[in-house]
Amino acid sequence: MPHKNPYVRPDTAVLTRGFDPALSVGSARPAVFRSSTYVFTSPEAAERAFAIMGGREQALPGEHVDLIYSRFNHPNAEILEEQIIPLEPGAQAAAAFNSGMAAIMTSILAFARPGDHIVYTVPLYGGTQHFIHGFLEPFGIRGAAVRAGQTAQLAEAIRATPNLRIVLIETPANPTLVMTGIRDAVSAAAQLDPRPLVMVDNTFLGPAFQHPLTHGADIVLYSATKYLGGFSDMLGGVALTSDTEHIRQIKSKRGLFGNILQPDECWILDSRLPTVPLRMNRAGKNAQRIAERLASHRNIRRIYYPSLFDDPEQARIRDAQCDYPGAIISIDLKGGKPAAFEFLRSLHLARNAVSLGGVETLVCHPKSTTHSSVSEEELEIAGVTDGLVRVSVGIEDWRDLLADFERALDLAG
Ligand SMILES: Cc1ncc(COP(=O)(O)O)c(C=O)c1O
């Protein structure tokens, strides 16, 4: 007799696993359950559900546990969390949040206590950096920054930082795509007892092109607002772990903070999952074709794109952990800010907006927008110059985008 659940590849699993039509009156695709509370099958079942939710008892394999209340859990979150697991190799469990910041904040607060330290790479998404400086540090959780890509310095910081609980890596870093070795950080963390958790913000290349859990990371974090959502029409966040106990701890804080993703948004995000690899592949191919052709344009001082890395250490990290270079390109224009602004004004197809990962091409000037509150010193570390423009390449026909970029670059001389 054929096995009922044979191994299938991620693109198949995302469409065939994690959703049981029998639980949704036979609906072939998930329905939306817009309910805030759930009727218990018995008082005993209610007691058991609360004991499991509170971590006092463990669910048995295959046990049906009653739902309680939608701040803790609801069917659309369960479906989304089951269906996203195959997209992240190595993941055993997931938790959905109402933004990427909510996923990052809740995962950190699930494990770090006052007196603990976090080592983190810089540059880091501005919101995360603000969370560390503006909330965690006054709260008694100290941060120690290490430049992205500095393998030896990161290992030394992990070795020397007292009470180290979390190593937080964002790779590639925004906006210059500097990469940090995930396996290098995991090896350094493994020398310590107790071992700090390694968390990776995988928003730029995951889940299609970079798989941190397979390199030994403990927790992968996403702004689902980007490639997972894919249409620049919703906010969301996801945490995925290889250890189900870690997700249980994260969900316990999520229930307290009330930042679970709402049923409608879970349903939308779930409907986007089967096309994540398609969209990321198409956008990535577009970006590679465009970046490699633009590289020699006379008005470009420097182009940042992983297949064009010339630093051997960066190329080593890229080859060790990335399957493809992704769909973000940054361009440093020779003419500085006036040239960057002229370039943005002259584009007809690419739209001038922050964010990334949508099907449409977006461009922004980080120094005056996303990084405008960052100090000069941090801008220098991040490589954010006056002439830098970040491009999130979409799924349009790459030849039209290339023509748009070339024309606008000619005008930005
Ligand atoms: C790398 C990265 N992480 C996290 C976030 C935060 O995500 P959200 O805006 O969904 O809260 C962003 C947003 O731009 C990001 O680029």
Coordinates of C-alpha atoms and ligand atoms in Angstrom, one line a residue:
M1 CA 0.0 0.0 0.0
P2 CA 1.4 3.4 -0.9
H3 CA 2.5 5.6 2.1
K4 CA -0.3 8.1 2.9
N5 CA 2.2 10.9 3.4
P6 CA 5.1 10.3 1.0
Y7 CA 7.9 12.8 0.9
V8 CA 7.1 15.6 -1.5
R9 CA 9.2 18.7 -2.5
P10 CA 8.4 22.1 -0.9
D11 CA 6.5 23.5 -4.0
T12 CA 4.2 20.4 -3.7
A13 CA 4.0 20.4 0.1
V14 CA 2.9 24.0 0.3
L15 CA -0.2 23.1 -1.8
T16 CA -1.0 19.6 -0.3
R17 CA 0.0 19.7 3.4
G18 CA -1.2 21.5 6.4
F19 CA -4.8 22.1 5.4
D20 CA -7.5 19.5 5.8
P21 CA -10.6 20.4 3.6
A22 CA -12.7 18.1 5.9
L23 CA -12.3 20.7 8.7
S24 CA -13.6 23.4 6.4
V25 CA -16.9 21.8 5.1
G26 CA -15.0 20.4 2.1
S27 CA -13.6 23.7 0.8
A28 CA -10.8 23.1 -1.6
R29 CA -8.9 26.1 -0.4
P30 CA -8.9 27.5 3.2
A31 CA -11.9 29.6 4.3
V32 CA -11.7 32.6 6.6
F33 CA -12.7 32.0 10.2
R34 CA -13.6 35.4 11.5
S35 CA -14.3 34.5 15.1
S36 CA -12.7 35.8 18.3
T37 CA -13.8 32.9 20.5
Y38 CA -14.4 29.1 20.2
V39 CA -17.0 26.8 21.8
F40 CA -15.4 24.1 23.9
T41 CA -16.4 20.5 23.3
S42 CA -16.6 19.9 27.1
P43 CA -15.4 21.7 30.3
E44 CA -12.7 19.0 30.5
A45 CA -11.5 19.9 27.0
A46 CA -11.4 23.6 28.0
E47 CA -9.3 22.8 31.0
R48 CA -6.9 20.7 28.9
A49 CA -6.7 23.4 26.2
F50 CA -5.7 26.0 28.8
A51 CA -3.2 23.6 30.4
I52 CA -1.5 23.0 27.1
M53 CA -1.6 26.6 26.1
G54 CA -0.1 27.6 29.4
G55 CA 2.7 25.0 29.0
R56 CA 1.7 23.0 32.1
E57 CA 0.8 19.9 30.0
Q58 CA 2.0 18.6 26.6
A59 CA -0.3 17.7 23.7
L60 CA -0.1 14.1 22.8
P61 CA 0.8 13.2 19.1
G62 CA -2.4 13.4 17.0
E63 CA -4.5 14.8 19.9
H64 CA -7.2 17.2 19.0
V65 CA -6.9 20.2 21.3
D66 CA -9.8 22.7 21.4
L67 CA -9.2 26.2 20.2
I68 CA -9.7 28.9 22.9
Y69 CA -9.5 32.5 21.8
S70 CA -8.1 34.2 18.7
R71 CA -5.4 36.2 20.6
F72 CA -3.8 32.9 21.3
N73 CA -4.6 30.9 18.2
H74 CA -7.2 30.6 15.4
P75 CA -7.7 28.3 12.4
N76 CA -6.3 30.7 9.8
A77 CA -3.1 31.1 11.8
E78 CA -2.8 27.4 12.3
I79 CA -3.3 26.8 8.5
L80 CA -0.8 29.5 7.6
E81 CA 1.8 28.2 10.1
E82 CA 1.4 24.6 8.9
Q83 CA 1.6 25.5 5.2
I84 CA 4.7 27.8 5.5
I85 CA 6.8 25.2 7.2
P86 CA 7.8 23.3 4.0
L87 CA 9.0 26.5 2.4
E88 CA 11.7 26.9 5.1
P89 CA 14.0 23.9 5.0
G90 CA 14.8 22.6 8.5
A91 CA 11.7 24.3 10.1
Q92 CA 9.5 22.3 12.4
A93 CA 7.2 25.1 13.6
A94 CA 6.1 28.6 12.8
A95 CA 4.3 31.6 14.4
A96 CA 2.5 34.3 12.5
F97 CA 2.6 38.0 13.6
N98 CA 1.0 41.2 12.5
S99 CA 4.3 42.7 11.3
G100 CA 7.9 41.8 10.8
M101 CA 8.7 44.0 13.8
A102 CA 6.2 42.1 15.9
A103 CA 8.0 38.8 14.9
I104 CA 11.4 40.2 15.8
M105 CA 10.4 41.9 19.1
T106 CA 8.4 38.9 20.3
S107 CA 11.1 36.4 19.5
I108 CA 13.7 38.4 21.3
L109 CA 11.6 39.0 24.4
A110 CA 10.7 35.3 24.5
F111 CA 14.3 34.5 25.4
A112 CA 16.2 37.6 26.6
R113 CA 15.9 38.9 30.2
P114 CA 17.3 42.1 31.8
G115 CA 21.0 41.5 32.4
D116 CA 21.4 39.5 29.2
H117 CA 23.3 40.7 26.1
I118 CA 22.5 40.5 22.4
V119 CA 25.2 40.5 19.7
Y120 CA 23.9 41.9 16.5
T121 CA 25.2 42.7 13.0
V122 CA 25.1 46.3 11.6
P123 CA 23.7 47.6 9.4
L124 CA 20.4 46.3 10.7
Y125 CA 16.9 47.2 9.6
G126 CA 16.2 50.6 11.2
G127 CA 13.2 49.4 13.2
T128 CA 15.2 46.6 14.7
Q129 CA 18.1 48.9 15.6
H130 CA 15.7 51.3 17.2
F131 CA 14.1 48.5 19.1
I132 CA 17.5 47.5 20.5
H133 CA 18.6 51.1 21.4
G134 CA 15.2 52.6 22.3
F135 CA 13.6 49.7 24.1
L136 CA 15.9 46.8 25.0
E137 CA 18.8 48.8 26.4
P138 CA 16.6 51.0 28.7
F139 CA 14.9 47.7 29.7
G140 CA 18.3 46.2 30.8
I141 CA 19.1 44.0 27.8
R142 CA 22.4 45.3 26.3
G143 CA 23.3 45.2 22.7
A144 CA 26.8 44.7 21.2
A145 CA 27.1 45.7 17.5
V146 CA 29.4 44.0 15.0
R147 CA 29.9 45.0 11.4
A148 CA 28.2 42.7 8.9
G149 CA 30.6 40.3 7.1
Q150 CA 33.4 40.6 9.8
T151 CA 33.7 36.9 10.5
A152 CA 36.5 37.0 13.0
Q153 CA 35.1 40.1 14.9
L154 CA 31.7 38.4 15.2
A155 CA 33.3 35.2 16.6
E156 CA 35.3 37.3 19.1
A157 CA 32.2 39.3 20.2
I158 CA 30.3 36.0 20.7
R159 CA 33.2 34.7 22.8
A160 CA 33.7 37.8 24.9
T161 CA 30.2 39.2 25.5
P162 CA 29.0 38.3 29.0
N163 CA 25.5 36.7 29.5
L164 CA 25.1 36.4 25.8
R165 CA 21.6 35.1 25.1
I166 CA 21.0 36.0 21.4
V167 CA 23.1 36.5 18.3
L168 CA 20.9 38.4 15.8
I169 CA 22.1 38.4 12.1
E170 CA 20.5 40.2 9.2
T171 CA 22.0 38.9 6.0
P172 CA 22.3 40.3 3.4
A173 CA 22.3 43.7 5.1
N174 CA 20.2 46.6 3.9
P175 CA 21.0 48.4 1.6
T176 CA 24.5 47.3 0.5
L177 CA 23.9 43.6 0.7
V178 CA 26.9 42.8 2.8
M179 CA 26.6 39.2 3.9
T180 CA 27.4 37.6 7.3
G181 CA 28.3 33.9 7.6
I182 CA 25.5 32.1 9.3
R183 CA 27.5 28.9 9.9
D184 CA 30.4 30.9 11.3
A185 CA 28.1 32.5 13.9
V186 CA 26.5 29.2 14.7
S187 CA 30.0 27.6 15.3
A188 CA 31.1 30.5 17.5
A189 CA 27.9 30.2 19.5
A190 CA 28.3 26.5 19.9
Q191 CA 31.5 27.0 21.9
L192 CA 29.5 28.7 24.7
D193 CA 27.7 27.1 27.6
P194 CA 24.8 28.0 27.8
R195 CA 24.7 28.3 24.1
P196 CA 23.1 31.6 22.8
L197 CA 20.4 31.3 20.2
V198 CA 21.2 32.4 16.7
M199 CA 18.4 34.3 15.0
V200 CA 18.5 35.3 11.3
D201 CA 16.4 38.0 9.7
N202 CA 16.0 36.2 6.3
T203 CA 13.7 38.8 4.7
F204 CA 15.9 39.7 1.8
L205 CA 16.7 36.2 0.4
G206 CA 14.3 33.8 2.1
P207 CA 12.6 31.5 1.9
A208 CA 13.6 30.8 -1.7
F209 CA 17.3 31.5 -1.8
Q210 CA 18.8 31.2 1.8
H211 CA 18.0 28.6 4.4
P212 CA 19.5 29.5 7.8
L213 CA 18.1 26.6 9.8
T214 CA 20.0 24.2 7.5
H215 CA 23.2 26.0 8.6
G216 CA 22.4 25.5 12.3
A217 CA 20.5 28.8 13.1
D218 CA 17.8 28.4 15.7
I219 CA 15.2 31.0 14.6
V220 CA 14.4 32.5 11.2
L221 CA 12.6 35.8 11.2
Y222 CA 10.6 37.4 8.3
S223 CA 8.9 40.6 7.5
A224 CA 6.1 38.8 5.6
T225 CA 5.2 42.3 4.3
K226 CA 8.0 41.7 1.7
Y227 CA 8.4 38.6 -0.5
L228 CA 6.0 36.3 1.4
G229 CA 3.1 38.7 1.0
G230 CA 4.5 39.8 -2.3
F231 CA 2.0 42.4 -3.4
S232 CA 2.8 45.4 -1.1
D233 CA -0.8 45.2 0.2
M234 CA -0.4 43.8 3.7
L235 CA 1.8 43.8 6.8
G236 CA 2.9 40.5 8.4
G237 CA 5.7 38.7 10.1
V238 CA 6.7 35.1 10.7
A239 CA 9.1 33.3 13.0
L240 CA 10.2 29.7 12.2
T241 CA 12.2 27.3 14.3
S242 CA 13.7 23.9 14.1
D243 CA 12.8 23.2 17.8
T244 CA 9.1 23.2 18.5
E245 CA 9.8 24.2 22.1
H246 CA 11.2 27.6 20.9
I247 CA 7.9 28.3 19.0
R248 CA 5.9 27.4 22.1
Q249 CA 7.8 30.0 24.1
I250 CA 7.4 32.6 21.3
K251 CA 3.7 31.9 21.0
S252 CA 3.3 32.2 24.7
K253 CA 4.6 35.8 24.5
R254 CA 2.5 36.4 21.4
G255 CA -0.6 35.5 23.3
L256 CA 0.4 38.0 26.0
F257 CA 1.3 40.9 23.6
G258 CA -1.7 40.3 21.4
N259 CA 0.3 40.6 18.1
I260 CA -0.9 37.5 16.3
L261 CA -1.8 38.1 12.6
Q262 CA -5.6 38.5 12.2
P263 CA -7.7 35.8 10.3
D264 CA -8.2 37.8 7.2
E265 CA -4.5 38.6 6.8
C266 CA -3.5 35.0 7.6
W267 CA -5.8 33.9 4.8
I268 CA -4.3 36.4 2.4
L269 CA -0.8 35.5 3.3
D270 CA -1.6 31.8 3.1
S271 CA -3.0 32.3 -0.4
R272 CA 0.4 33.9 -1.5
L273 CA 2.6 31.0 -0.2
P274 CA 2.4 28.7 -3.3
T275 CA 3.7 31.5 -5.5
V276 CA 6.6 32.7 -3.3
P277 CA 9.2 30.6 -5.2
L278 CA 7.7 31.6 -8.6
R279 CA 7.8 35.3 -7.7
M280 CA 11.2 35.3 -6.1
N281 CA 12.7 33.3 -9.0
R282 CA 11.3 35.6 -11.6
A283 CA 12.3 38.8 -9.7
G284 CA 15.7 37.4 -9.0
K285 CA 16.3 36.5 -12.7
N286 CA 15.2 39.9 -13.7
A287 CA 17.5 41.6 -11.1
Q288 CA 20.6 39.5 -12.2
R289 CA 20.1 40.4 -15.8
I290 CA 19.6 44.0 -15.0
A291 CA 22.5 44.4 -12.5
E292 CA 25.0 42.7 -14.7
R293 CA 24.1 44.9 -17.7
L294 CA 24.0 48.1 -15.7
A295 CA 27.3 47.5 -13.9
S296 CA 29.4 49.2 -16.6
H297 CA 27.1 52.3 -17.0
R298 CA 29.2 55.4 -17.1
N299 CA 27.1 57.2 -14.4
I300 CA 27.4 54.4 -11.8
R301 CA 30.2 54.7 -9.3
R302 CA 29.5 51.3 -7.8
I303 CA 26.8 48.6 -8.0
Y304 CA 25.9 46.3 -5.1
Y305 CA 24.6 42.9 -6.2
P306 CA 25.7 39.5 -4.9
S307 CA 26.7 38.0 -8.3
L308 CA 29.0 41.0 -8.7
F309 CA 30.8 40.8 -5.3
D310 CA 34.6 41.3 -5.8
D311 CA 35.6 40.8 -2.1
P312 CA 36.7 37.1 -1.7
E313 CA 35.3 36.8 1.9
Q314 CA 31.9 38.1 0.7
A315 CA 32.0 35.7 -2.3
R316 CA 32.9 32.8 0.1
I317 CA 29.9 33.6 2.4
R318 CA 27.6 34.0 -0.6
D319 CA 28.6 30.7 -2.1
A320 CA 28.3 28.9 1.3
Q321 CA 24.8 30.0 2.1
C322 CA 22.9 31.5 -0.9
D323 CA 21.4 29.6 -3.8
Y324 CA 20.7 32.7 -5.9
P325 CA 21.6 36.4 -5.6
G326 CA 18.1 37.7 -5.1
A327 CA 16.2 40.7 -6.4
I328 CA 17.6 43.7 -4.5
I329 CA 20.2 45.9 -6.3
S330 CA 21.8 49.0 -4.9
I331 CA 23.3 51.6 -7.2
D332 CA 25.7 54.4 -6.1
L333 CA 25.6 57.2 -8.7
K334 CA 28.6 59.2 -9.5
G335 CA 26.8 62.5 -9.3
G336 CA 25.7 62.1 -5.6
K337 CA 22.3 63.2 -4.3
P338 CA 21.3 65.4 -7.3
A339 CA 22.0 62.5 -9.7
A340 CA 20.2 60.0 -7.4
F341 CA 17.1 62.3 -7.2
E342 CA 17.2 63.0 -11.0
F343 CA 17.4 59.2 -11.5
L344 CA 14.3 58.6 -9.3
R345 CA 12.4 61.5 -11.0
S346 CA 13.2 60.1 -14.5
L347 CA 12.0 56.6 -14.0
H348 CA 8.7 55.8 -15.7
L349 CA 8.1 52.2 -14.6
A350 CA 9.8 51.8 -11.3
R351 CA 8.0 53.6 -8.5
N352 CA 9.6 55.7 -5.8
A353 CA 8.6 54.0 -2.5
V354 CA 10.2 52.3 0.5
S355 CA 9.7 48.6 1.2
L356 CA 10.6 45.8 -1.1
G357 CA 9.7 42.3 -2.2
G358 CA 6.5 43.2 -4.1
V359 CA 5.7 42.1 -7.7
E360 CA 6.2 45.7 -8.7
T361 CA 9.6 47.4 -9.0
L362 CA 10.3 49.9 -6.2
V363 CA 13.2 52.4 -5.8
C364 CA 14.2 54.6 -2.9
H365 CA 17.0 56.9 -1.8
P366 CA 18.0 55.4 1.6
K367 CA 19.9 58.3 3.0
S368 CA 17.0 60.7 2.9
T369 CA 14.3 58.1 3.7
T370 CA 14.8 54.7 5.3
H371 CA 18.1 55.7 6.9
S372 CA 17.4 59.4 7.6
S373 CA 17.5 59.0 11.4
V374 CA 20.8 57.1 11.3
S375 CA 24.0 58.8 12.6
E376 CA 26.8 59.8 10.2
E377 CA 29.0 57.1 11.7
E378 CA 26.4 54.4 11.2
L379 CA 25.7 55.6 7.7
E380 CA 29.4 55.3 7.0
I381 CA 29.3 51.7 8.3
A382 CA 26.2 50.9 6.3
G383 CA 27.8 52.4 3.1
V384 CA 24.8 54.7 2.7
T385 CA 26.1 57.5 0.5
D386 CA 24.4 60.5 -1.0
G387 CA 24.3 58.9 -4.4
L388 CA 22.9 55.5 -3.3
V389 CA 19.6 54.2 -4.6
R390 CA 18.1 50.9 -3.6
V391 CA 16.1 49.0 -6.2
S392 CA 13.6 46.1 -5.4
V393 CA 13.2 44.5 -8.7
G394 CA 9.7 43.1 -9.5
I395 CA 8.3 40.6 -12.0
E396 CA 7.8 42.9 -14.9
D397 CA 9.5 42.1 -18.2
W398 CA 13.2 42.7 -17.4
R399 CA 13.8 44.3 -20.8
D400 CA 11.3 47.1 -20.1
L401 CA 12.9 47.7 -16.7
L402 CA 16.4 47.7 -18.1
A403 CA 15.4 50.3 -20.7
D404 CA 13.8 52.4 -18.0
F405 CA 16.9 52.3 -15.8
E406 CA 19.3 53.0 -18.7
R407 CA 17.3 56.0 -19.8
A408 CA 17.0 57.4 -16.3
L409 CA 20.7 56.8 -15.7
D410 CA 21.6 58.6 -18.9
L411 CA 19.6 61.6 -17.6
A412 CA 21.3 61.4 -14.2
G413 CA 24.7 62.1 -15.5
Ligands
LIG1 C1 15.1 43.2 6.8 C2 13.8 43.7 7.5 N1 13.4 43.2 8.6 C3 12.3 43.6 9.3 C4 11.5 44.6 8.7 C5 10.3 45.0 9.5 O1 9.1 44.5 8.9 P1 7.7 45.1 9.0 O2 7.7 46.5 8.3 O3 6.8 44.1 8.4 O4 7.4 45.3 10.5 C6 11.8 45.2 7.5 C7 11.0 46.2 6.9 O5 11.4 46.9 6.0 C8 13.0 44.7 6.9 O6 13.4 45.2 5.7

